CSV table of N, CA and C in Angstrom, one decimal:
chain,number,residue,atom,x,y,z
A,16,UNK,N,6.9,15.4,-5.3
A,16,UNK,CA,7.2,14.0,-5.1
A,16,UNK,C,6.8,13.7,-3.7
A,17,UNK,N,5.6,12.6,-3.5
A,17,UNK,CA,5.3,12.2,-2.4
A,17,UNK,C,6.5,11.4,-2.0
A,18,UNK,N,6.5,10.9,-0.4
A,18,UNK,CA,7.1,10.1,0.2
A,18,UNK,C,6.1,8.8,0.0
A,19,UNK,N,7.0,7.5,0.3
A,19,UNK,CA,6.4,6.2,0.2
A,19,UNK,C,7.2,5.5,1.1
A,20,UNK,N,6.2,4.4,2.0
A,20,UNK,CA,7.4,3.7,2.8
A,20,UNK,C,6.9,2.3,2.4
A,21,UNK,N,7.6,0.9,2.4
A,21,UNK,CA,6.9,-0.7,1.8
A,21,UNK,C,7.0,-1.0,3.2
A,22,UNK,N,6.1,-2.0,3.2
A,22,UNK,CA,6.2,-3.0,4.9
A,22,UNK,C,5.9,-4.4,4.2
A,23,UNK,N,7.0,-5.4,4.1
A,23,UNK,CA,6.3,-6.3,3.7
A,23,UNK,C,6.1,-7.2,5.3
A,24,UNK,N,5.0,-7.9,5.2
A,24,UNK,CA,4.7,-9.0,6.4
A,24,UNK,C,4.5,-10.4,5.5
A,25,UNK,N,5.6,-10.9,6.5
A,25,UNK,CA,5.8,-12.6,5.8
A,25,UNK,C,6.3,-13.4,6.9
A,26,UNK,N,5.9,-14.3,7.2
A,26,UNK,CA,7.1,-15.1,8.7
A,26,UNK,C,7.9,-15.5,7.8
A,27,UNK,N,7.8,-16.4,6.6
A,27,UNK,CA,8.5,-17.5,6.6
A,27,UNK,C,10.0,-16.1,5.9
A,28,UNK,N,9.6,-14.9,4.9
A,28,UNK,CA,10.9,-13.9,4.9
A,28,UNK,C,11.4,-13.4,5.9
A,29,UNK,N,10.5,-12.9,7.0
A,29,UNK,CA,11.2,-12.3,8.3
A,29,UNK,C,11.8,-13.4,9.1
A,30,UNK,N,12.3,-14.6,8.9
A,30,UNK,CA,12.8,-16.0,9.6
A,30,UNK,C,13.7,-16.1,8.8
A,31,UNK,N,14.3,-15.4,7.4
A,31,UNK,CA,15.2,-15.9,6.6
A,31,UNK,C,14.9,-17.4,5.7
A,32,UNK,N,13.8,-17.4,5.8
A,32,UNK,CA,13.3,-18.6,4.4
A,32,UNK,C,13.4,-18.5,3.3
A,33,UNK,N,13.0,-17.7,3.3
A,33,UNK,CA,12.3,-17.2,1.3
A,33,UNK,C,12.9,-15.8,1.5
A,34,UNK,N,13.2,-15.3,0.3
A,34,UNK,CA,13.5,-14.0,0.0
A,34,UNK,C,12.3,-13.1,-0.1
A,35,UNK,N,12.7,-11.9,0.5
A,35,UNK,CA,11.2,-10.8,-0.2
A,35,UNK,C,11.8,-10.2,-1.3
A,36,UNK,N,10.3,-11.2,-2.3
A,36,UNK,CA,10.6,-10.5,-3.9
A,36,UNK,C,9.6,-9.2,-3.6
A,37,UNK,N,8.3,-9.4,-3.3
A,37,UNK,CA,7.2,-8.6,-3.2
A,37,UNK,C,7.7,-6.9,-2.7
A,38,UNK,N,8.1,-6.9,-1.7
A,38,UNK,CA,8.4,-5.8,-0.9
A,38,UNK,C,9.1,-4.8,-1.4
A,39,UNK,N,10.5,-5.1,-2.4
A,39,UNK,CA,11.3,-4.4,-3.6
A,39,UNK,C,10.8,-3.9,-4.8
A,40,UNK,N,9.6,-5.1,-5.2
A,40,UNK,CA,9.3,-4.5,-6.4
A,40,UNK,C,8.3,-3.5,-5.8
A,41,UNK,N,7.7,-3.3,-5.1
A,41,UNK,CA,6.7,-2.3,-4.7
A,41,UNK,C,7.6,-0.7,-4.6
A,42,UNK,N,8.5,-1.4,-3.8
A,42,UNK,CA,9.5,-0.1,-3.6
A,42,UNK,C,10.0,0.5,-5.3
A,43,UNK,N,10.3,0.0,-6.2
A,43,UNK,CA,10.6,-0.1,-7.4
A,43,UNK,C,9.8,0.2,-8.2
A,44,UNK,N,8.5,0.2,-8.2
A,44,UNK,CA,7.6,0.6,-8.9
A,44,UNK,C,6.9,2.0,-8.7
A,45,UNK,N,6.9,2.0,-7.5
A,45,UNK,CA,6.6,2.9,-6.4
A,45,UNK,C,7.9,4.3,-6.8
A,46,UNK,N,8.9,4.2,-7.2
A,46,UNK,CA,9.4,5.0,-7.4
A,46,UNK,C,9.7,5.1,-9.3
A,47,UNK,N,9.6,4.2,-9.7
A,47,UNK,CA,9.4,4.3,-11.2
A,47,UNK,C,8.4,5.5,-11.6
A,48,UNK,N,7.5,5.5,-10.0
A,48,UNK,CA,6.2,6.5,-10.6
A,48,UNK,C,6.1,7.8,-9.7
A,49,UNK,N,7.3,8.3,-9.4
A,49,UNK,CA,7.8,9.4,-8.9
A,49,UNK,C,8.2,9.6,-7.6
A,50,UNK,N,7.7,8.2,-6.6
A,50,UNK,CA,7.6,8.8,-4.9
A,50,UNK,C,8.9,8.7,-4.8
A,51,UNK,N,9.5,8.8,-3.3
A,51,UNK,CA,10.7,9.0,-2.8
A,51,UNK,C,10.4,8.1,-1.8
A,52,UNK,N,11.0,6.4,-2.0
A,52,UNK,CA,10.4,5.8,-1.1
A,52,UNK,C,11.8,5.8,-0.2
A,53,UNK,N,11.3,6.2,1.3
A,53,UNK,CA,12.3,6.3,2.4
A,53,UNK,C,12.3,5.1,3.2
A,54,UNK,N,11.6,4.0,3.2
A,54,UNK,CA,11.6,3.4,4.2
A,54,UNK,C,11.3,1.7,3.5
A,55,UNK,N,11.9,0.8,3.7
A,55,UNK,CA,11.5,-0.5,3.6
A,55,UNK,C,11.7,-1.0,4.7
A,56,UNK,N,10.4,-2.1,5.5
A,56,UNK,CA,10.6,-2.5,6.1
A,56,UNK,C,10.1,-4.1,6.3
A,57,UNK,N,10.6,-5.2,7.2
A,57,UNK,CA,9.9,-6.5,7.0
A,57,UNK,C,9.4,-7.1,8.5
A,58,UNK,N,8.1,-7.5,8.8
A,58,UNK,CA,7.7,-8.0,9.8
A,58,UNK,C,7.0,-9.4,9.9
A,59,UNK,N,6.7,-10.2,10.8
A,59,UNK,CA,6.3,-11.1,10.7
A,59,UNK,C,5.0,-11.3,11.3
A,60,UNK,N,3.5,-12.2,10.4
A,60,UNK,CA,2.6,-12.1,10.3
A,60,UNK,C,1.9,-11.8,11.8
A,61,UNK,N,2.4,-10.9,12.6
A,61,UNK,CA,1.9,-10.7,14.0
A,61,UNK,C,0.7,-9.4,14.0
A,62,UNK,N,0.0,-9.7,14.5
A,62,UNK,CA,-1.0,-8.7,14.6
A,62,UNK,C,0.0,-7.3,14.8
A,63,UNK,N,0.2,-7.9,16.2
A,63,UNK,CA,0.7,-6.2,17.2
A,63,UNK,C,2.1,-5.9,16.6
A,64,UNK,N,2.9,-6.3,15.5
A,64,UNK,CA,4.0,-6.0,15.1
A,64,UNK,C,3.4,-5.4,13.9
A,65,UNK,N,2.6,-5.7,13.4
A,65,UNK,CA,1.9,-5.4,11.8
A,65,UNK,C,1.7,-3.7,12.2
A,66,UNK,N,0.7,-4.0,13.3
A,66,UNK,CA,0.4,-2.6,13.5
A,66,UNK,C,1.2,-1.3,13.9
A,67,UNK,N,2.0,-1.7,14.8
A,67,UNK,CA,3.6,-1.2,15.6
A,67,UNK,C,4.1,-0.4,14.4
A,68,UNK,N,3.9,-1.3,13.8
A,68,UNK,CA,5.2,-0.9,12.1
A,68,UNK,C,4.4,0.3,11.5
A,69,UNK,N,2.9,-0.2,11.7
A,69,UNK,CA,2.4,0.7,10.4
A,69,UNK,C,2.1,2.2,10.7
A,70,UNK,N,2.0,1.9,12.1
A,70,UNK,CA,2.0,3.6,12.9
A,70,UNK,C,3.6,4.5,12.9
A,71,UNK,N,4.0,3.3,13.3
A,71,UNK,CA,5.5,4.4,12.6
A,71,UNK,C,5.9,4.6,11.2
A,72,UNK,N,5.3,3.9,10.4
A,72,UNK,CA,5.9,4.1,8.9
A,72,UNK,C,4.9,5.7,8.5
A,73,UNK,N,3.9,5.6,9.4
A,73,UNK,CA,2.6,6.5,9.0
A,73,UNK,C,3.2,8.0,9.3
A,74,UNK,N,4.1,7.9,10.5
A,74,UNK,CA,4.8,8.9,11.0
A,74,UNK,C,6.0,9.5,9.8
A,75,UNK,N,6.6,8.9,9.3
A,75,UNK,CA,7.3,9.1,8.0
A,75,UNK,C,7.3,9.6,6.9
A,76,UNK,N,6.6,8.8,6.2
A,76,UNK,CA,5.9,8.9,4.8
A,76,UNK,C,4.1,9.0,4.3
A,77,UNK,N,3.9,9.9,3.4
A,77,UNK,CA,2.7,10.3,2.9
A,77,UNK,C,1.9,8.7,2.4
A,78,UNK,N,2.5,7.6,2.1
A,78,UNK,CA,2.0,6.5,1.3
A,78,UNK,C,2.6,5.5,2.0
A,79,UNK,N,1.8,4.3,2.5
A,79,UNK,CA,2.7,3.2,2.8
A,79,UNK,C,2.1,2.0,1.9
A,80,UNK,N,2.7,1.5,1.8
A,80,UNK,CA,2.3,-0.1,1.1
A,80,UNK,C,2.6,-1.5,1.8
A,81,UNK,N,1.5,-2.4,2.2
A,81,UNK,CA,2.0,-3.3,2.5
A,81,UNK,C,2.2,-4.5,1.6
A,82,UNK,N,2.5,-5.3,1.9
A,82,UNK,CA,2.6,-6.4,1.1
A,82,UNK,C,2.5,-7.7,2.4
A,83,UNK,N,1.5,-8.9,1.3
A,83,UNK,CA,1.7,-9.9,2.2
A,83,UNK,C,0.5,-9.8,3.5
A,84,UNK,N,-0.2,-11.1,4.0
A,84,UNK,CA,-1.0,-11.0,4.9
A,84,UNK,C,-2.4,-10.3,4.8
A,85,UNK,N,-2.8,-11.1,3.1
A,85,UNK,CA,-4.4,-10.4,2.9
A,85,UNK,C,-5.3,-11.7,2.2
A,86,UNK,N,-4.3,-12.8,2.7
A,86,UNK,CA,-5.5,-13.8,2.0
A,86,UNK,C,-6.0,-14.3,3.3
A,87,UNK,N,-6.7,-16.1,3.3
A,87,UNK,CA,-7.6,-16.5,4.2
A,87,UNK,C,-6.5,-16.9,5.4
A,88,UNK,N,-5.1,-17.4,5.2
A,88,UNK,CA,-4.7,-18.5,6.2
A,88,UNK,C,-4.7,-17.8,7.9
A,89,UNK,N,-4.9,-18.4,8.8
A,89,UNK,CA,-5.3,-18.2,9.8
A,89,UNK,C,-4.2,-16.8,10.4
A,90,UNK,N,-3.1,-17.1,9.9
A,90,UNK,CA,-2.0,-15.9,10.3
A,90,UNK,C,-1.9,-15.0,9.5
A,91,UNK,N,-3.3,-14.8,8.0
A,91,UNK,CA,-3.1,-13.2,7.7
A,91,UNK,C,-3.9,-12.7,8.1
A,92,UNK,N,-3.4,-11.5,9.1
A,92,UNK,CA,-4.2,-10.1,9.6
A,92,UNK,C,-3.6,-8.9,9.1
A,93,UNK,N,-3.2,-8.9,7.8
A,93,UNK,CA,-2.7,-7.8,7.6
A,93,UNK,C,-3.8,-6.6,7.7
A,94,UNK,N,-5.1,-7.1,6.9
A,94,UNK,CA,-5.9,-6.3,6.7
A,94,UNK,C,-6.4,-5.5,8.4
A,95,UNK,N,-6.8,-6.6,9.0
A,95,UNK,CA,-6.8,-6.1,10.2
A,95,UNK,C,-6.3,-5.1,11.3
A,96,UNK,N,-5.1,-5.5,11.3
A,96,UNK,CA,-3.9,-4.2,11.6
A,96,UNK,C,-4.0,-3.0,10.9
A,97,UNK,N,-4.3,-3.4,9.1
A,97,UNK,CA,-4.2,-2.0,9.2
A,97,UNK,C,-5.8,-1.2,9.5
A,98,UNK,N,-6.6,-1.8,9.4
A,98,UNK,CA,-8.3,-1.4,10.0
A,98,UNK,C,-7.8,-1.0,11.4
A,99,UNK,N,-7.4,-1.5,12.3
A,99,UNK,CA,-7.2,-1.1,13.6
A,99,UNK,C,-6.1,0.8,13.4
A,100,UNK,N,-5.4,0.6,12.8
A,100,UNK,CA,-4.6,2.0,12.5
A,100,UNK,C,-4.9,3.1,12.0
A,101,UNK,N,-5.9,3.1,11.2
A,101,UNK,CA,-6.7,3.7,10.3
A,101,UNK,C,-7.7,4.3,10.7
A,102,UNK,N,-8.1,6.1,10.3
A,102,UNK,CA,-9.3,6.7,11.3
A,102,UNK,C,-10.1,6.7,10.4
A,103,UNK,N,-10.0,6.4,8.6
A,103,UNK,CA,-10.9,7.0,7.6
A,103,UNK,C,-10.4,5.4,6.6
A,104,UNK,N,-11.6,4.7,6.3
A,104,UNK,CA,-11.3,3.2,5.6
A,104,UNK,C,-11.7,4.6,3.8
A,105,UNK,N,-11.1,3.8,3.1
A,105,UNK,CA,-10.9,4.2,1.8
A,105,UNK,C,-10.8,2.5,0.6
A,106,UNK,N,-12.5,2.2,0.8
A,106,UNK,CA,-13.0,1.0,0.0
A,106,UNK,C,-12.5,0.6,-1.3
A,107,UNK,N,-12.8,2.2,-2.3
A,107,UNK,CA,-12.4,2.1,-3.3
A,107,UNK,C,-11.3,1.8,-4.2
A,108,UNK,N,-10.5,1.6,-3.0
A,108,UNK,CA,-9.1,0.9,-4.0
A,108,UNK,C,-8.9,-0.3,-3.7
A,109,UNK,N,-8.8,-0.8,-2.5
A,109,UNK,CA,-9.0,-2.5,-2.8
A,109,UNK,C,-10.1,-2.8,-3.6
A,110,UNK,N,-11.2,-2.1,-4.2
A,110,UNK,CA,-12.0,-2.9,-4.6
A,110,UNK,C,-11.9,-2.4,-6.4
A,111,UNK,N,-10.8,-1.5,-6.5
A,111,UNK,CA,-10.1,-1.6,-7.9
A,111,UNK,C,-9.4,-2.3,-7.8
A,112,UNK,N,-8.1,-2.9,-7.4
A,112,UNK,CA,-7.3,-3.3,-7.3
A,112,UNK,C,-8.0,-4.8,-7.5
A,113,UNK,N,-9.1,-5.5,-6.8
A,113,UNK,CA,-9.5,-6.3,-7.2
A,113,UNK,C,-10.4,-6.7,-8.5
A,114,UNK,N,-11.1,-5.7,-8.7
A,114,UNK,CA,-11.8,-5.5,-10.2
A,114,UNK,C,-10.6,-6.0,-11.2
A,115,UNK,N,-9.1,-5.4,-11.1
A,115,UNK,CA,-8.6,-5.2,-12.4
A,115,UNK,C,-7.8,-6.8,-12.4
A,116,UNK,N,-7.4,-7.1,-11.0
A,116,UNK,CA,-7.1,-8.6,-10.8
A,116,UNK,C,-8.2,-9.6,-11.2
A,117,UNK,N,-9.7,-9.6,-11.0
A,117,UNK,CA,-10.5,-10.8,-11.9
A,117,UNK,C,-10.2,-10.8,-13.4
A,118,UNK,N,-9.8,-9.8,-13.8
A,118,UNK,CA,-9.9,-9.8,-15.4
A,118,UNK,C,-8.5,-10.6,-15.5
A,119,UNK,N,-7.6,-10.8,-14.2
A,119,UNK,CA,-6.3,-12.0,-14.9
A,119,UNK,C,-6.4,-13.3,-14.0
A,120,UNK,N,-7.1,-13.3,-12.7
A,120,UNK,CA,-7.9,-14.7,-12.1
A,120,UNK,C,-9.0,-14.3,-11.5
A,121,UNK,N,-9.4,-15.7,-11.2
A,121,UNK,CA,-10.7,-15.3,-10.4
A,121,UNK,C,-10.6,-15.5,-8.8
A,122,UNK,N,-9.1,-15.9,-8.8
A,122,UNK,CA,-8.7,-15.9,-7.1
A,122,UNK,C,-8.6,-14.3,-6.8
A,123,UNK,N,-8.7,-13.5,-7.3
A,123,UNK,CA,-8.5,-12.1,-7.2
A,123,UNK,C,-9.7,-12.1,-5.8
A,124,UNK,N,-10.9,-12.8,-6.3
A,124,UNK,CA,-11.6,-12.1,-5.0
A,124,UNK,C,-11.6,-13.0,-3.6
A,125,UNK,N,-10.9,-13.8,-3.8
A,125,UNK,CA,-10.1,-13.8,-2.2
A,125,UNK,C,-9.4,-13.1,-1.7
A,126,UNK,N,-8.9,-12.4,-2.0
A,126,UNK,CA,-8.2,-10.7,-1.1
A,126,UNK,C,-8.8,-10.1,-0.4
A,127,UNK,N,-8.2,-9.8,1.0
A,127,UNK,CA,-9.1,-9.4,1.5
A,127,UNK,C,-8.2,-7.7,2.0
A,128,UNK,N,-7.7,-7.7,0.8
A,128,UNK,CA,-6.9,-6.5,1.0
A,128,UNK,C,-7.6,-4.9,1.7
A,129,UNK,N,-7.2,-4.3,2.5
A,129,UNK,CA,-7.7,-3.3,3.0
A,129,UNK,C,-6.9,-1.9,2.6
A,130,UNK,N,-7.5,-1.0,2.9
A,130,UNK,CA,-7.0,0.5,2.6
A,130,UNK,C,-7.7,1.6,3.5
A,131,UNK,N,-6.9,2.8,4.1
A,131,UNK,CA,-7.7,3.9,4.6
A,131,UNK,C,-6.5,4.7,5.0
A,132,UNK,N,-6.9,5.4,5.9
A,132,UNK,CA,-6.3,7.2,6.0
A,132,UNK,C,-6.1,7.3,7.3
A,133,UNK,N,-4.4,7.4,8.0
A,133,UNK,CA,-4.3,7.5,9.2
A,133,UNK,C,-3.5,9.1,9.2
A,134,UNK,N,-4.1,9.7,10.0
A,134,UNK,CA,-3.6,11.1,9.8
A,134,UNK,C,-3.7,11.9,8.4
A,135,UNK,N,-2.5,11.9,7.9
A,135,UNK,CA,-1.8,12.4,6.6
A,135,UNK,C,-1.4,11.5,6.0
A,136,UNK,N,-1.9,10.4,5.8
A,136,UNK,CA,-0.6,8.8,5.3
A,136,UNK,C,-1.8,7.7,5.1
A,137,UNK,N,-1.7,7.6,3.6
A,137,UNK,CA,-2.6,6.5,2.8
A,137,UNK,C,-1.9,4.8,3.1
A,138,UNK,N,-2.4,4.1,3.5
A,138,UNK,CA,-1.7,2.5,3.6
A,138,UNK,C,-2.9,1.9,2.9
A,139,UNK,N,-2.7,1.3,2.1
A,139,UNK,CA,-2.5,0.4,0.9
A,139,UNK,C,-2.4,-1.5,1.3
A,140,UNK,N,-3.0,-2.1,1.4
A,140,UNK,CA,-2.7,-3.3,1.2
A,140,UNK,C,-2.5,-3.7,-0.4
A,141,UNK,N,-1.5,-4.7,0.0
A,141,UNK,CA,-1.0,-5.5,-1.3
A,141,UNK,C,-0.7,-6.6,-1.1
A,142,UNK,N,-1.5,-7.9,-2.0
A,142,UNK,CA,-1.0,-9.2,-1.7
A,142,UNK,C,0.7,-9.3,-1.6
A,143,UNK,N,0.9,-10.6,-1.2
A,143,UNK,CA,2.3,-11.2,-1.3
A,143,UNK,C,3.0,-11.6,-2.4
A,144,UNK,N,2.1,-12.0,-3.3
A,144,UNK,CA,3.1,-12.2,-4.6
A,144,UNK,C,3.1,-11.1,-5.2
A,145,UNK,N,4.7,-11.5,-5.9
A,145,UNK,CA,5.0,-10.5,-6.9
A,145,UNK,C,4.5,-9.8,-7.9
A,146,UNK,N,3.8,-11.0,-9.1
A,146,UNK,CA,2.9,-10.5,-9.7
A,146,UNK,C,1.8,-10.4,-9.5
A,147,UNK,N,1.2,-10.5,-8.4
A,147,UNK,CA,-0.1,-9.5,-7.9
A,147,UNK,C,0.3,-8.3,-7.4
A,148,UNK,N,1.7,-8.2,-7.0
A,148,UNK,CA,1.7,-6.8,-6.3
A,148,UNK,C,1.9,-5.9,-7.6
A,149,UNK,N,2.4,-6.5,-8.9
A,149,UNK,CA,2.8,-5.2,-9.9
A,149,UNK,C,1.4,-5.3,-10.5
A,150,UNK,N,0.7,-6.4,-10.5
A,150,UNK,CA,-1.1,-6.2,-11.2
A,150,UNK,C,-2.1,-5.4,-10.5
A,151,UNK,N,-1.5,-5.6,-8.8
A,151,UNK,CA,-2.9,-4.4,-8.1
A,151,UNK,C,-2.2,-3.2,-7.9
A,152,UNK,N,-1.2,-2.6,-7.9
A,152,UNK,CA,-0.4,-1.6,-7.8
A,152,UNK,C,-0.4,-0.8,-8.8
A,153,UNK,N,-0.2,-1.3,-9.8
A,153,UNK,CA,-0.5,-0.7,-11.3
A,153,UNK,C,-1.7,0.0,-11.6
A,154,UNK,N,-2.8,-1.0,-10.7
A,154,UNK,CA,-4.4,-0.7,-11.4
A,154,UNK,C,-4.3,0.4,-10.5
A,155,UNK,N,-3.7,1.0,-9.2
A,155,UNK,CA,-4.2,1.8,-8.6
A,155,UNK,C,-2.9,3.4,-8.6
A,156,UNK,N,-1.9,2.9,-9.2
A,156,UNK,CA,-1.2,4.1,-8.7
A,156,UNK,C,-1.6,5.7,-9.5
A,157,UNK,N,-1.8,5.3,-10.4
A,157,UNK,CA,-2.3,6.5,-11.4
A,157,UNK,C,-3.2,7.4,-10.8
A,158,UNK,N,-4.2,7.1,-9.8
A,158,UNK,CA,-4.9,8.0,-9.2
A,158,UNK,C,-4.4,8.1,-7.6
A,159,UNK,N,-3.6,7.5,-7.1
A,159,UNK,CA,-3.1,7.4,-5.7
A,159,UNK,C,-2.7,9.3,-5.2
A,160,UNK,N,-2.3,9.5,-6.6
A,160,UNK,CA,-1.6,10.9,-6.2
A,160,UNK,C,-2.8,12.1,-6.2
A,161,UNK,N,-4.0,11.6,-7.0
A,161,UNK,CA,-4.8,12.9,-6.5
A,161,UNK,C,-5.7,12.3,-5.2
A,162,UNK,N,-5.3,10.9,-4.9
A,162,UNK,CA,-5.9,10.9,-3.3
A,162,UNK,C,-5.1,11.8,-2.4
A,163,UNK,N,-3.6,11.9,-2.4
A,163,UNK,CA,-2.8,12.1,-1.3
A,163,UNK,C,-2.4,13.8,-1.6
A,164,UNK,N,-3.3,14.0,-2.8
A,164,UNK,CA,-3.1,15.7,-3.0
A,164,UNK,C,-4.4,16.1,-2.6
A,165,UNK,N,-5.8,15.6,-2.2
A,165,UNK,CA,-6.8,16.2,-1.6
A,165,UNK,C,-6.3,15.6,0.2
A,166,UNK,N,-5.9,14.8,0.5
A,166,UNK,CA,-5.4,14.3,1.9
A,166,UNK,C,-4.6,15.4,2.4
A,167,UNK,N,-3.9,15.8,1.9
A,167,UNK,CA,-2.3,16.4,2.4
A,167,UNK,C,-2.8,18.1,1.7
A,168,UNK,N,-4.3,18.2,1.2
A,168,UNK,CA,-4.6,20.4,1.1
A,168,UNK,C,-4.1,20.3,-0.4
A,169,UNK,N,-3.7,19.7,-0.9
A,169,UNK,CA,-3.9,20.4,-2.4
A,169,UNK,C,-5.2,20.3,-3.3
A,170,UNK,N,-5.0,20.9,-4.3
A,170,UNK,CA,-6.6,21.0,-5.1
A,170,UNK,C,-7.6,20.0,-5.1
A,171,UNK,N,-8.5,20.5,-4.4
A,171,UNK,CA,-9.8,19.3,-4.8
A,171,UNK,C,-10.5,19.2,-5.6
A,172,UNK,N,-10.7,20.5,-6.1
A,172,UNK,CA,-11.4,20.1,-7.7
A,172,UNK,C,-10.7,19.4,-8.5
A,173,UNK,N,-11.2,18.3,-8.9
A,173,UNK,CA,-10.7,17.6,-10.2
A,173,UNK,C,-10.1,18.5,-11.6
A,174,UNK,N,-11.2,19.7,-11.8
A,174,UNK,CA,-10.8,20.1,-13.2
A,174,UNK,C,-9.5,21.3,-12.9
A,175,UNK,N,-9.5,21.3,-11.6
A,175,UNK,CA,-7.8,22.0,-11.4
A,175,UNK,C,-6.8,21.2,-11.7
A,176,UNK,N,-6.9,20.1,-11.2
A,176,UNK,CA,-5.6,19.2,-11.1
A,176,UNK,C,-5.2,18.4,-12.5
A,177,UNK,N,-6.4,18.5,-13.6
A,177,UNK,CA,-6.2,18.4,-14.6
A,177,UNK,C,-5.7,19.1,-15.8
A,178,UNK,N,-5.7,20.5,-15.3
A,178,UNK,CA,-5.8,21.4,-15.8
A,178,UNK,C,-4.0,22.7,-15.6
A,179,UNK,N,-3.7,22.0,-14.2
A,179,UNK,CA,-2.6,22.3,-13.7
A,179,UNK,C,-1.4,21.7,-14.3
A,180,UNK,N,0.0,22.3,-14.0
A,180,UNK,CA,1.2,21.4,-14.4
A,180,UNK,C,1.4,20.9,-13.1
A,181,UNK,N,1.9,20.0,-13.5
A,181,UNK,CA,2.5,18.6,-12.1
A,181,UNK,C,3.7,19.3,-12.0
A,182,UNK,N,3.7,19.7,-10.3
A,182,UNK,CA,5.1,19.9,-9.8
A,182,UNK,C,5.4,19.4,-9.0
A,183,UNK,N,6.6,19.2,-8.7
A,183,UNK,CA,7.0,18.0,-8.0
A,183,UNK,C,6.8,18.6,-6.4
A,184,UNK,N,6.0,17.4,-5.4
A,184,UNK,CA,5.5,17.5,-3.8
A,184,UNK,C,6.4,17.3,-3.1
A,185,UNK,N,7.2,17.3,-2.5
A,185,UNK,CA,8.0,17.0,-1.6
A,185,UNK,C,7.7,16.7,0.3
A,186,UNK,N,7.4,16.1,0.6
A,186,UNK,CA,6.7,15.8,2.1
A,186,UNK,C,7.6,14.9,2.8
């Protein structure tokens, strides 16, 4: 069982406006699918707080997830922060994550959702809505775990890991 930590970034939830729906269900789904999520946290759309957060959540947990702060408006940098934290960018899941979203809008490709590798610990961008976050989350968790089992020394051959019984990781 990997670890997972959620960071949602929202001003108007971190000011007590709106509730974070996004942030729970991540955590929720995220454990529906085995992790041990230790950590929820919520920030507001600040660059140097985004990043602050995401280096300590990195310190924690194998998998972080953000939510919130990946479309155009002038105050999302989610993506940015997490590019700035990040030693190794990892394209191919935002750009599943948005493949599987055009097939339900075509706002999908306004995301400007980012992903990469800081240390030992995969971060994940995820829009702010709810049902984007269970549509791009979905498209990508199924293979998240043989990213963070070649990240973290476990088998890289593919036809091992297919071939192996799943035991539970603990990190």
């Amino acid at each position: 069982m990997y670890t997972a930590a959620v960071l949602t970034v929202s001003d108007r939830s971190f000011q007590g406006q709106r509730a974070d729906e996004a942030g729970p269900l991540a955590a929720s789904l995220l454990e529906e699918s085995g992790y041990r999520v230790v950590e929820t946290a919520l920030v507001p759309d600040e660059r140097a707080e985004i990043e602050a957060a995401l280096i300590r959540l990195a310190d924690e947990a194998a998998l972080v997830v953000t939510t919130g702060g990946t479309g155009f408006s002038p105050r999302d940098v989610t993506p940015e922060a997490t590019l700035a934290v990040c030693e190794r960018l990892t394209p191919g899941i935002p750009e599943a994550m948005r493949a599987a979203s055009l097939a339900v809008t075509p706002r999908a490709m306004l995301s400007r959702a980012a992903a990469g590798i800081r240390g030992g610990t995969l971060i994940v961008n995820l829009p702010g809505n709810p049902k984007a976050v269970r549509e791009n989350l979905e498209a990508v968790l199924p293979t998240l775990e043989h990213g963070l089992d070649m990240l973290l020394g476990g088998p890289a051959d593919c036809s091992l890991l297919f071939s192996r019984e799943k035991q539970p990781k603990e990190l």
